[in-house]
Amino acid sequence: MYGRNELIARYIKLRTGKTRTRKQVSSHIQVLARKRVREYQASIKDQVSKDKALQTVANLSSAQIVSASVMKPQTPFPPPVRYWPGPVPGQPGHSQDIKPFAQPPYTTLPAPVPPPISYESLPPPRPTAIAAPVWQDRTIASAKLRLLEYSAFMETQKDRETYKHLFVHIGPSNPGYSDPVLESIDVRQIYDKFSEKKGGLKELYEKGPHNAFFLVKFWADLSGDIEEGSGAFYGVSSQYSGTENITISVSTKVCSFGKQVVEKVETEYARLEGGKYMFRIHRSPMCEYMINFIHKLKHLPEKYMMNSVLENFTILQVVSNRETQETLLCIAFVFEVSTSEHGAQYHVYRLVND
C-alpha cells in the first residue's frame, strides 16, 4: 500500500537513521533528474544525436533518468551535491545530509552516443486555453469540488482562555505548476479496510468518477493532555470550493476491521464568494464513538500499541450532490501516531485502478 517515494523514505530511515518525507524524496529525485539531463545534454556534441537523445529522455520519468541503468553519463559526475542542509520542518532529530545510495562507479563512454533505433513521437502540448487548473492533480480536488481545509480537534477552557489541540489537520495550500503531481495508490489494496456494503469504497469507485478518489495518510497528534468529561469540546471542521450552486451531502463512515461502526451525514448549502461557491462545515460535534476511541487510544502505554490499533481503523468521507447523488469527492483516511515534535502530519495519494 506504499508508493515508491514512501518506500525510498523508509529505506533511507533504515540505512541512515534519518527521517525524510515522501515530498522531500520526490523533490530530491526531480532535482537529480534535471541535473543529470543537463550533464547528459552537455556531453553530446552532435546536434542530431542530441535532439534524438533528448526526445527519448522526455519520455522517461524522473526516477528512470536518475537510474544509472537507464541513462549513463558521457563523463563522470562531479561530487554529489548536499541536500537538506538545514533542519527539516516537521521532522524529529537534527538534520544531516543523506548519502547517495551505493552505486558502481560510472565509466566514461566514447562520444557520440549511437542514436536509438526508433522513437515514439511526443504528444502535442496541451493548449493554454484548456490547461487544467494548477491545483488539479496536486491537491484533493475533482473536476467539480476541491477540499480546502480539514481538521479534527479538541478545545478546552483554562483561565478564561481557549486552547485548541489539532488531532489531524489539512491546511490551505497554494500549489504551483512546478510542484509534483500526487503519487498514486492502487485502490484495490485498501478495499478490505472499508465496508463492502452498499455505498462502500469498491462500489463507489466502480461508479466513479475516478478523479474524485483520494487516500490521505494521517500521522495524528495525540501528545499533550486529552481532556475527558464535559469540560472539552471535540469537533470537526471542513471547507470546500465548488464550481456549481448546489447542495452537498457529506457522509463520514467510521470503520473497524473493515466493518462500518458509525456514520454521520451532514448537509451544506453553497455560498457565492469571490466567484466561487464555498461550502463550510464549522465545528461539527464529534460523535461519541470517536471521542471514546481517542480516550482509549490515549491510555495505551506505547505508540506501537496505538499504531497496532490504528492499523484496523479507517474513515471514509464521501461528498456528493444531494439532488443527483453524484460523487464529488471520496476520501479514504488511514492513520498512525505522529512521532514529530511539530504535531500532526499528512500525505495525499490519488486512488487509481491500474
Coordinates of N, CA and C in Angstrom, one line a residue, residues 1 168 190 193-194 215-220 310-311 313-315 332-336 347 349:
M1 N 0.8 -1.2 0.0 CA 0.0 0.0 0.0 C 0.9 1.2 0.0
V168 N -5.7 16.0 13.8 CA -5.3 15.9 12.4 C -5.7 17.2 11.7
I190 N -6.7 -1.3 -0.7 CA -7.3 -0.8 0.6 C -8.8 -1.2 0.6
K193 N -10.1 -2.6 3.9 CA -10.1 -1.8 5.1 C -11.4 -1.0 5.3
F194 N -12.3 -1.1 4.3 CA -13.5 -0.4 4.3 C -14.7 -1.3 4.1
L215 N -6.6 9.0 -1.2 CA -6.2 8.4 0.1 C -5.4 9.4 0.9
V216 N -5.7 9.6 2.1 CA -4.9 10.5 3.0 C -4.4 9.7 4.1
K217 N -3.1 9.7 4.3 CA -2.4 9.1 5.4 C -2.1 10.1 6.5
F218 N -2.8 10.0 7.6 CA -2.6 11.0 8.7 C -1.6 10.4 9.7
W219 N -0.7 11.2 10.2 CA 0.0 11.0 11.4 C -0.6 11.9 12.5
A220 N -1.4 11.3 13.3 CA -2.3 12.0 14.3 C -1.4 12.4 15.5
L310 N -4.6 1.4 15.3 CA -5.0 2.2 14.2 C -4.8 1.5 12.8
E311 N -4.1 0.4 12.8 CA -3.9 -0.4 11.6 C -5.3 -0.9 11.0
F313 N -8.3 0.7 11.8 CA -9.2 1.8 12.0 C -9.1 2.7 10.8
T314 N -10.2 3.0 10.1 CA -10.3 3.8 8.9 C -11.5 4.7 8.9
I315 N -11.5 5.7 8.1 CA -12.7 6.6 7.9 C -12.8 6.9 6.4
A332 N -10.5 8.5 1.5 CA -10.2 7.4 2.5 C -9.1 7.8 3.4
F333 N -9.4 7.8 4.7 CA -8.4 8.2 5.7 C -7.8 7.0 6.4
V334 N -6.5 6.9 6.5 CA -5.8 5.9 7.3 C -4.9 6.6 8.3
F335 N -4.5 5.9 9.4 CA -3.9 6.7 10.5 C -2.7 5.9 11.1
E336 N -1.7 6.7 11.6 CA -0.7 6.3 12.5 C -0.5 7.4 13.5
H347 N -0.1 12.9 4.3 CA 0.3 12.8 2.9 C -0.9 12.3 2.0
Y349 N -2.5 10.8 -1.6 CA -2.3 10.0 -2.7 C -3.6 10.0 -3.6

